[in-house]
Amino acid sequence: MSEDYDVHIIGGGLAGSEAAWQLARRGFKVRLSEMRGSGDTTPAHQTDGLAELVCSNSFRSDDAENNAVGLLHQEMRSLGSLVMAAAEIAKVPAGSALAVDRDLFSETVTKELENIGNIDIVRERIDEIPADVPVIIATGPLTATNLANNIMAKTGEDRLAFFDAIAPIVYHDSIDLDVAWYASRWDKGDGKDYINCPMDEAQYRAFHQALLDAEKTEFKEWEMNTPYFEGCMPIEVMAARGLDTLRFGPMKPVGLDNPKTGRWMHAVVQLRQDNKQGTLWNMVGFQTKMKHAAQVELFRTIPGLEKAEFARLGGLHRNTFIRSPILLDRQLRLKTAPNIRFAGQITGCEGYVESNAVGLMAGLMTAADLGGTRIEQPPSTTALGALLGHITGDAHADDYQPMNVNFGLFAPLEEKTHKKQRKAAITARARADLAEWIGRYKLAI
């Protein structure tokens, strides 16, 4: 083992940053390697900040009573999550969701990791997995080619990739609020969390056809057979599935009364606040692989966005993950090389919150190993336990695909419960079981 550090973490995204925090605050020395800032970058990142958010600025629902991801938020807070604390500092209005100013969020995480004292943040690209020290690989969906090849060699896998797409961001002062209006679906939030751009049937049909006809990014030869993740499907791919697919997805009008008519429109494009100042708004669900010029031309046909100026246009990037259910043990360790743990999206979880949760657990489990003890996974009745169980053995390996946390992953309730009380019963059980688990392993700091 190196005399300079106890653990080598590769990747300074959400999972790597959280794992480093959990280890450092328990007294262990960490080398955190991040290739951004060393002269290398990825197709999607724009800065060298740690925990940079490259797709949405939303951590999704913060409702711990009725939503599995909201419950996961609460569970991570109870374990002293750095990412959840930073999200609270950088929070922007988003109804019942937790959304952040992405620059302030990354700056907060970076500053905390720099100041904690026993984390050495090294701007370097790692091409081979170290063999003589505990390692956490948290390189996320954009793992560099050389390291991805090294991972494939270690795991015996021949393919680790699928595609993920990024949504555009619009400057607020370029949105026509004489046409668009502020409102959250079903009037949740404070009434100004989303901007809604209405479409009648003729406008929607024209927009749908234009999506199908727009010029798309061409695939490279090695990308041809890479599938999409269903939860981050490019809007034009959704459009190709049928005329009304978008109206039941990101453009659904239900719960949004147009103040000019008092009725629901045929379709609605929603924008969500992207920074604290409210100057940037992202197009919800509008991740795309259209070419930039085609995006500008088409999105300016949306009512209210005729003069839209874009801070960022949509893009396409490769995602990378391993077949965790057969490769990892219940401790997130590579079965063939137990000194190596995987964390974050590379394990096949999907979403910022899930990535961070797996990083948190990788940090806690590694800290236990270094301290000569062992932490079992949280119970499958909790959000953390349900997510980890799915990743490390409960999912079908042959068709393993990225998964967001959801109540379907939780252990079923033992007692019969009315449908309306089911979520409340699941969350009450989860809180009690996680509190017992935290107490058993003395994880509260």
Tab-separated table of C-alpha atoms in Angstrom:
chain	number	residue	atom	x	y	z
A	1	MET	CA	0.000	0.000	0.000
A	2	SER	CA	1.202	3.509	-0.767
A	3	GLU	CA	2.638	5.399	2.170
A	4	ASP	CA	0.964	8.553	0.893
A	5	TYR	CA	-2.667	7.461	0.801
A	6	ASP	CA	-5.018	4.677	1.882
A	7	VAL	CA	-7.382	4.661	-1.107
A	8	HIS	CA	-7.072	5.678	-4.753
A	9	ILE	CA	-10.336	7.019	-6.231
A	10	ILE	CA	-10.452	7.423	-10.002
A	11	GLY	CA	-13.024	9.985	-11.130
A	12	GLY	CA	-14.087	13.277	-9.564
A	13	GLY	CA	-17.767	13.234	-10.453
A	14	LEU	CA	-20.630	12.829	-8.012
A	15	ALA	CA	-19.789	9.277	-6.934
A	16	GLY	CA	-16.038	9.789	-6.652
A	17	SER	CA	-16.437	13.058	-4.766
A	18	GLU	CA	-18.912	11.506	-2.315
A	19	ALA	CA	-16.757	8.420	-1.747
A	20	ALA	CA	-13.716	10.621	-1.076
A	21	TRP	CA	-15.702	12.716	1.417
A	22	GLN	CA	-16.990	9.705	3.326
A	23	LEU	CA	-13.468	8.238	3.608
A	24	ALA	CA	-11.717	11.500	4.453
A	25	ARG	CA	-14.130	12.466	7.222
A	26	ARG	CA	-13.377	9.079	8.812
A	27	GLY	CA	-9.679	9.845	8.868
A	28	PHE	CA	-8.425	8.013	5.779
A	29	LYS	CA	-6.080	9.552	3.209
A	30	VAL	CA	-7.405	9.647	-0.337
A	31	ARG	CA	-5.847	10.237	-3.729
A	32	LEU	CA	-8.634	11.554	-5.961
A	33	SER	CA	-7.630	11.436	-9.639
A	34	GLU	CA	-9.607	13.558	-12.098
A	35	MET	CA	-8.441	13.864	-15.692
A	36	ARG	CA	-10.241	17.167	-16.330
A	37	GLY	CA	-7.771	19.922	-15.567
A	38	SER	CA	-4.812	17.874	-16.768
A	39	GLY	CA	-5.286	18.761	-20.416
A	40	ASP	CA	-7.853	16.023	-21.001
A	41	THR	CA	-11.621	16.417	-21.024
A	42	THR	CA	-14.778	14.610	-22.174
A	43	PRO	CA	-17.277	15.331	-24.954
A	44	ALA	CA	-19.864	16.554	-22.421
A	45	HIS	CA	-18.046	18.405	-19.620
A	46	GLN	CA	-17.443	22.146	-19.859
A	47	THR	CA	-15.338	22.801	-16.728
A	48	ASP	CA	-12.741	21.061	-14.578
A	49	GLY	CA	-14.886	21.402	-11.436
A	50	LEU	CA	-15.553	18.331	-9.334
A	51	ALA	CA	-19.098	16.930	-9.414
A	52	GLU	CA	-19.975	18.915	-12.556
A	53	LEU	CA	-23.566	18.262	-13.687
A	54	VAL	CA	-23.565	17.721	-17.441
A	55	CYS	CA	-27.209	16.873	-18.247
A	56	SER	CA	-30.049	18.232	-16.128
A	57	ASN	CA	-29.615	20.448	-13.060
A	58	SER	CA	-32.296	18.472	-11.232
A	59	PHE	CA	-31.912	15.800	-8.549
A	60	ARG	CA	-35.594	15.045	-9.214
A	61	SER	CA	-38.273	14.759	-6.543
A	62	ASP	CA	-37.413	15.763	-2.974
A	63	ASP	CA	-40.653	14.262	-1.650
A	64	ALA	CA	-39.506	11.574	0.792
A	65	GLU	CA	-43.094	10.517	1.552
A	66	ASN	CA	-44.252	9.644	-1.938
A	67	ASN	CA	-41.219	9.242	-4.161
A	68	ALA	CA	-38.363	6.716	-4.038
A	69	VAL	CA	-35.730	9.231	-5.124
A	70	GLY	CA	-36.935	11.691	-2.482
A	71	LEU	CA	-36.547	8.954	0.103
A	72	LEU	CA	-33.035	8.299	-1.214
A	73	HIS	CA	-32.271	12.016	-0.699
A	74	GLN	CA	-33.338	11.712	2.921
A	75	GLU	CA	-31.314	8.556	3.520
A	76	MET	CA	-28.151	10.129	2.116
A	77	ARG	CA	-28.647	13.231	4.258
A	78	SER	CA	-28.826	10.998	7.317
A	79	LEU	CA	-25.362	9.663	6.396
A	80	GLY	CA	-23.788	13.107	6.023
A	81	SER	CA	-23.740	13.239	2.221
A	82	LEU	CA	-21.547	16.046	0.875
A	83	VAL	CA	-23.468	16.163	-2.392
A	84	MET	CA	-26.831	16.567	-0.665
A	85	ALA	CA	-25.424	19.318	1.576
A	86	ALA	CA	-24.009	21.125	-1.474
A	87	ALA	CA	-27.340	20.750	-3.277
A	88	GLU	CA	-29.082	22.503	-0.384
A	89	ILE	CA	-26.665	25.438	-0.661
A	90	ALA	CA	-27.097	25.682	-4.448
A	91	LYS	CA	-30.851	24.997	-4.541
A	92	VAL	CA	-33.071	26.858	-7.036
A	93	PRO	CA	-36.917	26.820	-7.259
A	94	ALA	CA	-38.288	23.673	-8.921
A	95	GLY	CA	-41.637	22.824	-7.351
A	96	SER	CA	-41.396	19.570	-5.405
A	97	ALA	CA	-38.100	18.721	-7.126
A	98	LEU	CA	-34.580	19.491	-5.910
A	99	ALA	CA	-32.775	21.492	-8.600
A	100	VAL	CA	-29.512	23.400	-8.263
A	101	ASP	CA	-27.401	26.163	-9.720
A	102	ARG	CA	-24.932	23.789	-11.329
A	103	ASP	CA	-21.915	26.142	-11.122
A	104	LEU	CA	-22.450	26.954	-7.455
A	105	PHE	CA	-23.047	23.276	-6.718
A	106	SER	CA	-19.757	22.164	-8.303
A	107	GLU	CA	-17.850	25.021	-6.657
A	108	THR	CA	-19.218	24.025	-3.239
A	109	VAL	CA	-18.260	20.349	-3.615
A	110	THR	CA	-14.794	21.239	-4.914
A	111	LYS	CA	-14.137	23.686	-2.087
A	112	GLU	CA	-15.218	21.227	0.626
A	113	LEU	CA	-12.986	18.485	-0.751
A	114	GLU	CA	-10.035	20.845	-1.067
A	115	ASN	CA	-10.469	22.054	2.518
A	116	ILE	CA	-11.039	18.779	4.376
A	117	GLY	CA	-7.302	18.183	4.630
A	118	ASN	CA	-6.616	14.532	3.789
A	119	ILE	CA	-7.700	14.379	0.145
A	120	ASP	CA	-5.039	14.873	-2.508
A	121	ILE	CA	-6.861	16.017	-5.660
A	122	VAL	CA	-4.602	15.146	-8.606
A	123	ARG	CA	-5.370	16.280	-12.127
A	124	GLU	CA	-4.271	13.228	-14.077
A	125	ARG	CA	-5.598	10.649	-16.486
A	126	ILE	CA	-5.407	7.073	-15.238
A	127	ASP	CA	-5.041	4.487	-18.010
A	128	GLU	CA	-4.514	1.372	-15.890
A	129	ILE	CA	-6.113	0.305	-12.620
A	130	PRO	CA	-3.539	0.352	-9.759
A	131	ALA	CA	-2.880	-3.115	-8.349
A	132	ASP	CA	-1.243	-2.365	-4.975
A	133	VAL	CA	-3.857	-0.229	-3.199
A	134	PRO	CA	-7.640	-0.214	-2.575
A	135	VAL	CA	-9.232	1.438	-5.613
A	136	ILE	CA	-12.671	2.916	-6.262
A	137	ILE	CA	-13.429	3.380	-9.964
A	138	ALA	CA	-15.996	6.153	-10.329
A	139	THR	CA	-15.265	7.379	-13.832
A	140	GLY	CA	-18.909	7.548	-14.758
A	141	PRO	CA	-20.556	7.425	-18.167
A	142	LEU	CA	-17.623	9.017	-19.980
A	143	THR	CA	-14.756	6.720	-18.980
A	144	ALA	CA	-11.671	7.419	-21.104
A	145	THR	CA	-10.877	4.840	-23.778
A	146	ASN	CA	-7.649	3.449	-22.303
A	147	LEU	CA	-9.153	2.934	-18.860
A	148	ALA	CA	-12.330	1.457	-20.375
A	149	ASN	CA	-10.181	-1.028	-22.266
A	150	ASN	CA	-8.324	-1.876	-19.045
A	151	ILE	CA	-11.660	-2.410	-17.268
A	152	MET	CA	-12.831	-4.696	-20.057
A	153	ALA	CA	-9.626	-6.698	-19.727
A	154	LYS	CA	-10.115	-6.988	-15.961
A	155	THR	CA	-13.770	-7.983	-16.247
A	156	GLY	CA	-13.656	-10.103	-19.380
A	157	GLU	CA	-16.345	-7.924	-20.970
A	158	ASP	CA	-16.272	-6.857	-24.611
A	159	ARG	CA	-18.783	-3.978	-24.482
A	160	LEU	CA	-19.491	-1.308	-21.877
A	161	ALA	CA	-21.351	1.430	-23.718
A	162	PHE	CA	-24.697	3.007	-24.602
A	163	PHE	CA	-25.692	6.551	-25.554
A	164	ASP	CA	-26.883	9.432	-23.380
A	165	ALA	CA	-28.078	12.819	-24.656
A	166	ILE	CA	-28.024	16.376	-23.251
A	167	ALA	CA	-30.842	18.942	-23.215
A	168	PRO	CA	-30.436	22.590	-24.351
A	169	ILE	CA	-30.390	25.613	-21.997
A	170	VAL	CA	-32.155	28.890	-22.896
A	171	TYR	CA	-31.454	32.429	-21.631
A	172	HIS	CA	-34.485	33.602	-19.645
A	173	ASP	CA	-34.615	37.086	-21.139
A	174	SER	CA	-35.030	35.612	-24.621
A	175	ILE	CA	-38.280	33.799	-23.691
A	176	ASP	CA	-41.521	35.532	-24.711
A	177	LEU	CA	-43.629	35.562	-21.541
A	178	ASP	CA	-46.535	37.138	-23.366
A	179	VAL	CA	-46.950	33.684	-24.926
A	180	ALA	CA	-45.424	31.358	-22.344
A	181	TRP	CA	-46.430	31.350	-18.667
A	182	TYR	CA	-45.149	30.325	-15.244
A	183	ALA	CA	-46.766	27.302	-13.557
A	184	SER	CA	-45.939	23.915	-12.064
A	185	ARG	CA	-48.014	20.923	-13.040
A	186	TRP	CA	-51.135	20.697	-10.847
A	187	ASP	CA	-50.066	24.039	-9.291
A	188	LYS	CA	-47.338	22.492	-7.138
A	189	GLY	CA	-44.483	24.723	-5.915
A	190	ASP	CA	-44.668	28.501	-5.750
A	191	GLY	CA	-46.134	28.973	-9.235
A	192	LYS	CA	-42.929	30.138	-10.934
A	193	ASP	CA	-40.877	26.960	-10.956
A	194	TYR	CA	-41.501	26.156	-14.636
A	195	ILE	CA	-42.110	28.156	-17.802
A	196	ASN	CA	-44.634	26.575	-20.163
A	197	CYS	CA	-44.750	27.038	-23.929
A	198	PRO	CA	-48.141	26.001	-25.411
A	199	MET	CA	-48.872	24.232	-28.689
A	200	ASP	CA	-52.188	23.640	-30.420
A	201	GLU	CA	-52.686	20.495	-32.496
A	202	ALA	CA	-51.495	21.989	-35.795
A	203	GLN	CA	-48.353	23.420	-34.187
A	204	TYR	CA	-47.625	20.107	-32.477
A	205	ARG	CA	-48.046	18.101	-35.685
A	206	ALA	CA	-45.701	20.447	-37.554
A	207	PHE	CA	-43.147	20.266	-34.733
A	208	HIS	CA	-43.343	16.468	-34.623
A	209	GLN	CA	-42.729	16.167	-38.363
A	210	ALA	CA	-39.828	18.631	-38.195
A	211	LEU	CA	-38.217	16.513	-35.462
A	212	LEU	CA	-38.343	13.509	-37.754
A	213	ASP	CA	-36.901	15.476	-40.672
A	214	ALA	CA	-34.155	17.394	-38.783
A	215	GLU	CA	-30.505	16.715	-39.516
A	216	LYS	CA	-29.019	14.426	-36.860
A	217	THR	CA	-25.522	13.819	-35.554
A	218	GLU	CA	-23.915	11.013	-37.506
A	219	PHE	CA	-22.589	8.000	-35.640
A	220	LYS	CA	-19.007	6.856	-35.875
A	221	GLU	CA	-18.455	3.267	-36.957
A	222	TRP	CA	-17.770	2.037	-33.413
A	223	GLU	CA	-20.981	3.691	-32.154
A	224	MET	CA	-23.420	2.142	-34.626
A	225	ASN	CA	-24.869	-0.599	-32.416
A	226	THR	CA	-24.838	1.277	-29.097
A	227	PRO	CA	-28.336	1.412	-27.535
A	228	TYR	CA	-29.996	4.326	-25.750
A	229	PHE	CA	-31.033	4.385	-22.099
A	230	GLU	CA	-34.827	4.625	-21.975
A	231	GLY	CA	-34.738	7.286	-19.227
A	232	CYS	CA	-32.683	9.745	-21.317
A	233	MET	CA	-34.037	9.153	-24.794
A	234	PRO	CA	-33.344	11.831	-27.442
A	235	ILE	CA	-36.571	13.650	-28.229
A	236	GLU	CA	-36.390	12.830	-31.923
A	237	VAL	CA	-36.073	9.115	-31.111
A	238	MET	CA	-39.210	9.379	-28.964
A	239	ALA	CA	-40.955	11.204	-31.815
A	240	ALA	CA	-40.156	8.342	-34.182
A	241	ARG	CA	-42.126	5.958	-31.938
A	242	GLY	CA	-45.436	7.588	-32.812
A	243	LEU	CA	-47.292	10.855	-33.239
A	244	ASP	CA	-48.518	11.087	-29.635
A	245	THR	CA	-45.491	9.630	-27.806
A	246	LEU	CA	-44.220	13.097	-26.844
A	247	ARG	CA	-47.684	14.157	-25.638
A	248	PHE	CA	-47.515	11.367	-23.067
A	249	GLY	CA	-43.889	12.152	-22.238
A	250	PRO	CA	-41.988	15.449	-21.946
A	251	MET	CA	-44.666	17.455	-23.810
A	252	LYS	CA	-47.695	16.252	-21.835
A	253	PRO	CA	-50.187	19.093	-21.221
A	254	VAL	CA	-52.121	17.560	-18.316
A	255	GLY	CA	-52.271	19.625	-15.136
A	256	LEU	CA	-51.223	22.855	-16.867
A	257	ASP	CA	-54.043	25.362	-17.366
A	258	ASN	CA	-53.215	27.973	-19.970
A	259	PRO	CA	-54.135	31.277	-18.231
A	260	LYS	CA	-55.166	32.743	-21.574
A	261	THR	CA	-57.777	30.034	-22.247
A	262	GLY	CA	-58.291	28.348	-18.865
A	263	ARG	CA	-57.820	24.974	-20.550
A	264	TRP	CA	-55.085	22.471	-21.276
A	265	MET	CA	-53.257	22.837	-24.567
A	266	HIS	CA	-52.662	20.016	-27.055
A	267	ALA	CA	-49.003	19.883	-25.966
A	268	VAL	CA	-46.643	21.905	-23.769
A	269	VAL	CA	-42.882	22.422	-23.729
A	270	GLN	CA	-41.615	23.038	-20.190
A	271	LEU	CA	-38.467	24.890	-19.116
A	272	ARG	CA	-37.019	24.565	-15.619
A	273	GLN	CA	-34.804	27.092	-13.821
A	274	ASP	CA	-31.155	26.088	-14.166
A	275	ASN	CA	-29.286	28.590	-11.949
A	276	LYS	CA	-29.962	30.605	-8.782
A	277	GLN	CA	-30.149	33.882	-10.643
A	278	GLY	CA	-32.921	32.520	-12.859
A	279	THR	CA	-31.101	33.632	-15.997
A	280	LEU	CA	-30.791	30.107	-17.462
A	281	TRP	CA	-33.643	27.643	-18.063
A	282	ASN	CA	-33.304	24.129	-19.438
A	283	MET	CA	-35.768	22.479	-21.807
A	284	VAL	CA	-37.170	19.614	-19.751
A	285	GLY	CA	-36.883	16.239	-21.480
A	286	PHE	CA	-35.451	17.788	-24.657
A	287	GLN	CA	-32.178	15.889	-24.780
A	288	THR	CA	-31.271	15.569	-28.430
A	289	LYS	CA	-28.750	14.410	-31.018
A	290	MET	CA	-29.828	16.906	-33.667
A	291	LYS	CA	-27.108	19.051	-35.181
A	292	HIS	CA	-26.785	22.465	-33.556
A	293	ALA	CA	-28.087	24.521	-36.473
A	294	ALA	CA	-31.123	22.241	-36.747
A	295	GLN	CA	-31.810	22.664	-33.026
A	296	VAL	CA	-31.810	26.449	-33.204
A	297	GLU	CA	-34.062	26.481	-36.265
A	298	LEU	CA	-36.572	23.993	-34.863
A	299	PHE	CA	-36.721	25.137	-31.233
A	300	ARG	CA	-37.419	28.690	-32.350
A	301	THR	CA	-40.685	27.432	-33.856
A	302	ILE	CA	-41.928	26.657	-30.327
A	303	PRO	CA	-44.418	29.343	-29.208
A	304	GLY	CA	-42.627	31.620	-26.748
A	305	LEU	CA	-39.161	30.627	-27.990
A	306	GLU	CA	-39.256	32.397	-31.355
A	307	LYS	CA	-36.331	34.612	-30.301
A	308	ALA	CA	-34.666	32.127	-27.959
A	309	GLU	CA	-30.944	32.450	-27.333
A	310	PHE	CA	-29.175	29.309	-26.183
A	311	ALA	CA	-26.506	29.116	-23.489
A	312	ARG	CA	-25.986	25.478	-24.460
A	313	LEU	CA	-27.380	23.344	-27.240
A	314	GLY	CA	-28.106	19.654	-26.934
A	315	GLY	CA	-25.467	17.024	-27.514
A	316	LEU	CA	-24.759	13.336	-27.522
A	317	HIS	CA	-22.211	11.385	-25.527
A	318	ARG	CA	-21.325	7.785	-24.892
A	319	ASN	CA	-22.254	6.193	-21.600
A	320	THR	CA	-20.266	3.363	-20.032
A	321	PHE	CA	-21.312	0.723	-17.518
A	322	ILE	CA	-20.381	-2.791	-16.469
A	323	ARG	CA	-22.625	-5.813	-15.947
A	324	SER	CA	-22.516	-5.351	-12.207
A	325	PRO	CA	-24.917	-8.172	-11.223
A	326	ILE	CA	-22.383	-10.803	-12.301
A	327	LEU	CA	-19.119	-8.883	-11.902
A	328	LEU	CA	-19.509	-7.293	-8.447
A	329	ASP	CA	-20.074	-8.830	-5.036
A	330	ARG	CA	-22.494	-7.341	-2.504
A	331	GLN	CA	-19.679	-5.059	-1.309
A	332	LEU	CA	-19.353	-3.436	-4.779
A	333	ARG	CA	-16.016	-5.215	-5.213
A	334	LEU	CA	-14.870	-6.818	-8.451
A	335	LYS	CA	-15.124	-10.544	-7.752
A	336	THR	CA	-11.893	-11.311	-9.592
A	337	ALA	CA	-9.953	-8.453	-7.932
A	338	PRO	CA	-11.429	-7.538	-4.507
A	339	ASN	CA	-9.156	-4.521	-4.057
A	340	ILE	CA	-11.206	-2.806	-6.793
A	341	ARG	CA	-14.617	-1.295	-6.109
A	342	PHE	CA	-16.881	0.376	-8.633
A	343	ALA	CA	-19.169	3.313	-7.845
A	344	GLY	CA	-21.583	5.605	-9.632
A	345	GLN	CA	-23.040	5.304	-13.103
A	346	ILE	CA	-20.391	2.884	-14.290
A	347	THR	CA	-22.146	0.277	-12.101
A	348	GLY	CA	-25.318	0.664	-14.160
A	349	CYS	CA	-27.328	2.870	-11.875
A	350	GLU	CA	-28.892	5.869	-13.584
A	351	GLY	CA	-29.278	9.424	-12.357
A	352	TYR	CA	-27.312	11.893	-10.284
A	353	VAL	CA	-28.831	10.802	-6.994
A	354	GLU	CA	-28.342	7.091	-7.584
A	355	SER	CA	-24.754	7.644	-8.729
A	356	ASN	CA	-24.025	9.623	-5.603
A	357	ALA	CA	-25.686	6.999	-3.389
A	358	VAL	CA	-23.505	4.212	-4.758
A	359	GLY	CA	-20.421	6.398	-4.297
A	360	LEU	CA	-21.450	7.030	-0.696
A	361	MET	CA	-21.826	3.304	-0.024
A	362	ALA	CA	-18.522	2.488	-1.742
A	363	GLY	CA	-16.839	5.011	0.537
A	364	LEU	CA	-18.459	3.590	3.679
A	365	MET	CA	-17.635	-0.014	2.756
A	366	THR	CA	-14.027	0.839	1.916
A	367	ALA	CA	-13.648	2.737	5.204
A	368	ALA	CA	-14.936	-0.327	7.060
A	369	ASP	CA	-12.421	-2.573	5.268
A	370	LEU	CA	-9.569	-0.241	6.142
A	371	GLY	CA	-10.716	-0.179	9.761
A	372	GLY	CA	-10.769	-3.969	9.952
A	373	THR	CA	-14.572	-4.298	10.080
A	374	ARG	CA	-17.344	-4.910	7.569
A	375	ILE	CA	-20.567	-3.092	6.672
A	376	GLU	CA	-23.316	-5.155	5.106
A	377	GLN	CA	-25.647	-3.535	2.604
A	378	PRO	CA	-28.567	-1.616	4.107
A	379	PRO	CA	-31.799	-3.656	4.232
A	380	SER	CA	-33.662	-4.064	0.943
A	381	THR	CA	-36.530	-2.255	2.646
A	382	THR	CA	-34.548	1.005	2.313
A	383	ALA	CA	-33.842	3.046	-0.814
A	384	LEU	CA	-30.083	2.540	-0.451
A	385	GLY	CA	-30.453	-1.198	0.050
A	386	ALA	CA	-32.942	-1.627	-2.780
A	387	LEU	CA	-30.668	0.224	-5.202
A	388	LEU	CA	-27.519	-1.663	-4.194
A	389	GLY	CA	-29.341	-4.986	-4.259
A	390	HIS	CA	-30.435	-4.388	-7.835
A	391	ILE	CA	-26.905	-3.502	-8.919
A	392	THR	CA	-25.083	-6.311	-7.155
A	393	GLY	CA	-27.127	-9.358	-7.998
A	394	ASP	CA	-30.893	-8.909	-8.026
A	395	ALA	CA	-31.146	-7.719	-11.634
A	396	HIS	CA	-30.985	-10.042	-14.637
A	397	ALA	CA	-27.413	-9.821	-15.922
A	398	ASP	CA	-28.148	-10.800	-19.523
A	399	ASP	CA	-30.351	-7.782	-20.209
A	400	TYR	CA	-28.958	-5.482	-17.496
A	401	GLN	CA	-29.667	-1.828	-18.227
A	402	PRO	CA	-29.304	1.370	-16.146
A	403	MET	CA	-32.044	1.811	-13.570
A	404	ASN	CA	-33.314	4.712	-11.495
A	405	VAL	CA	-34.342	3.964	-7.921
A	406	ASN	CA	-38.038	3.141	-7.676
A	407	PHE	CA	-40.418	1.496	-5.224
A	408	GLY	CA	-40.497	-1.606	-7.434
A	409	LEU	CA	-36.952	-2.421	-6.263
A	410	PHE	CA	-37.911	-2.429	-2.575
A	411	ALA	CA	-38.708	-5.579	-0.603
A	412	PRO	CA	-42.506	-6.023	-0.601
A	413	LEU	CA	-44.535	-5.069	2.435
A	414	GLU	CA	-45.323	-8.028	4.675
A	415	GLU	CA	-48.775	-6.786	5.600
A	416	LYS	CA	-51.593	-5.987	3.208
A	417	THR	CA	-51.876	-2.232	2.690
A	418	HIS	CA	-54.420	-0.165	0.773
A	419	LYS	CA	-52.923	1.286	-2.396
A	420	LYS	CA	-53.301	4.853	-1.129
A	421	GLN	CA	-51.307	4.053	2.032
A	422	ARG	CA	-48.683	1.859	0.354
A	423	LYS	CA	-46.017	4.511	-0.278
A	424	ALA	CA	-46.385	5.929	3.212
A	425	ALA	CA	-45.976	2.440	4.684
A	426	ILE	CA	-42.871	1.767	2.565
A	427	THR	CA	-41.217	5.043	3.548
A	428	ALA	CA	-42.052	4.634	7.258
A	429	ARG	CA	-40.532	1.140	7.217
A	430	ALA	CA	-37.476	2.419	5.342
A	431	ARG	CA	-36.803	5.177	7.892
A	432	ALA	CA	-37.019	2.778	10.808
A	433	ASP	CA	-34.849	0.130	9.166
A	434	LEU	CA	-32.186	2.608	8.031
A	435	ALA	CA	-31.995	4.165	11.489
A	436	GLU	CA	-31.434	0.696	12.976
A	437	TRP	CA	-28.744	-0.051	10.348
A	438	ILE	CA	-26.940	3.258	10.987
A	439	GLY	CA	-26.984	2.569	14.718
A	440	ARG	CA	-25.747	-1.004	14.317
A	441	TYR	CA	-22.649	0.102	12.401
A	442	LYS	CA	-22.204	3.396	14.276
A	443	LEU	CA	-22.202	5.401	11.032
A	444	ALA	CA	-23.540	8.683	12.373
A	445	ILE	CA	-20.871	11.396	12.520
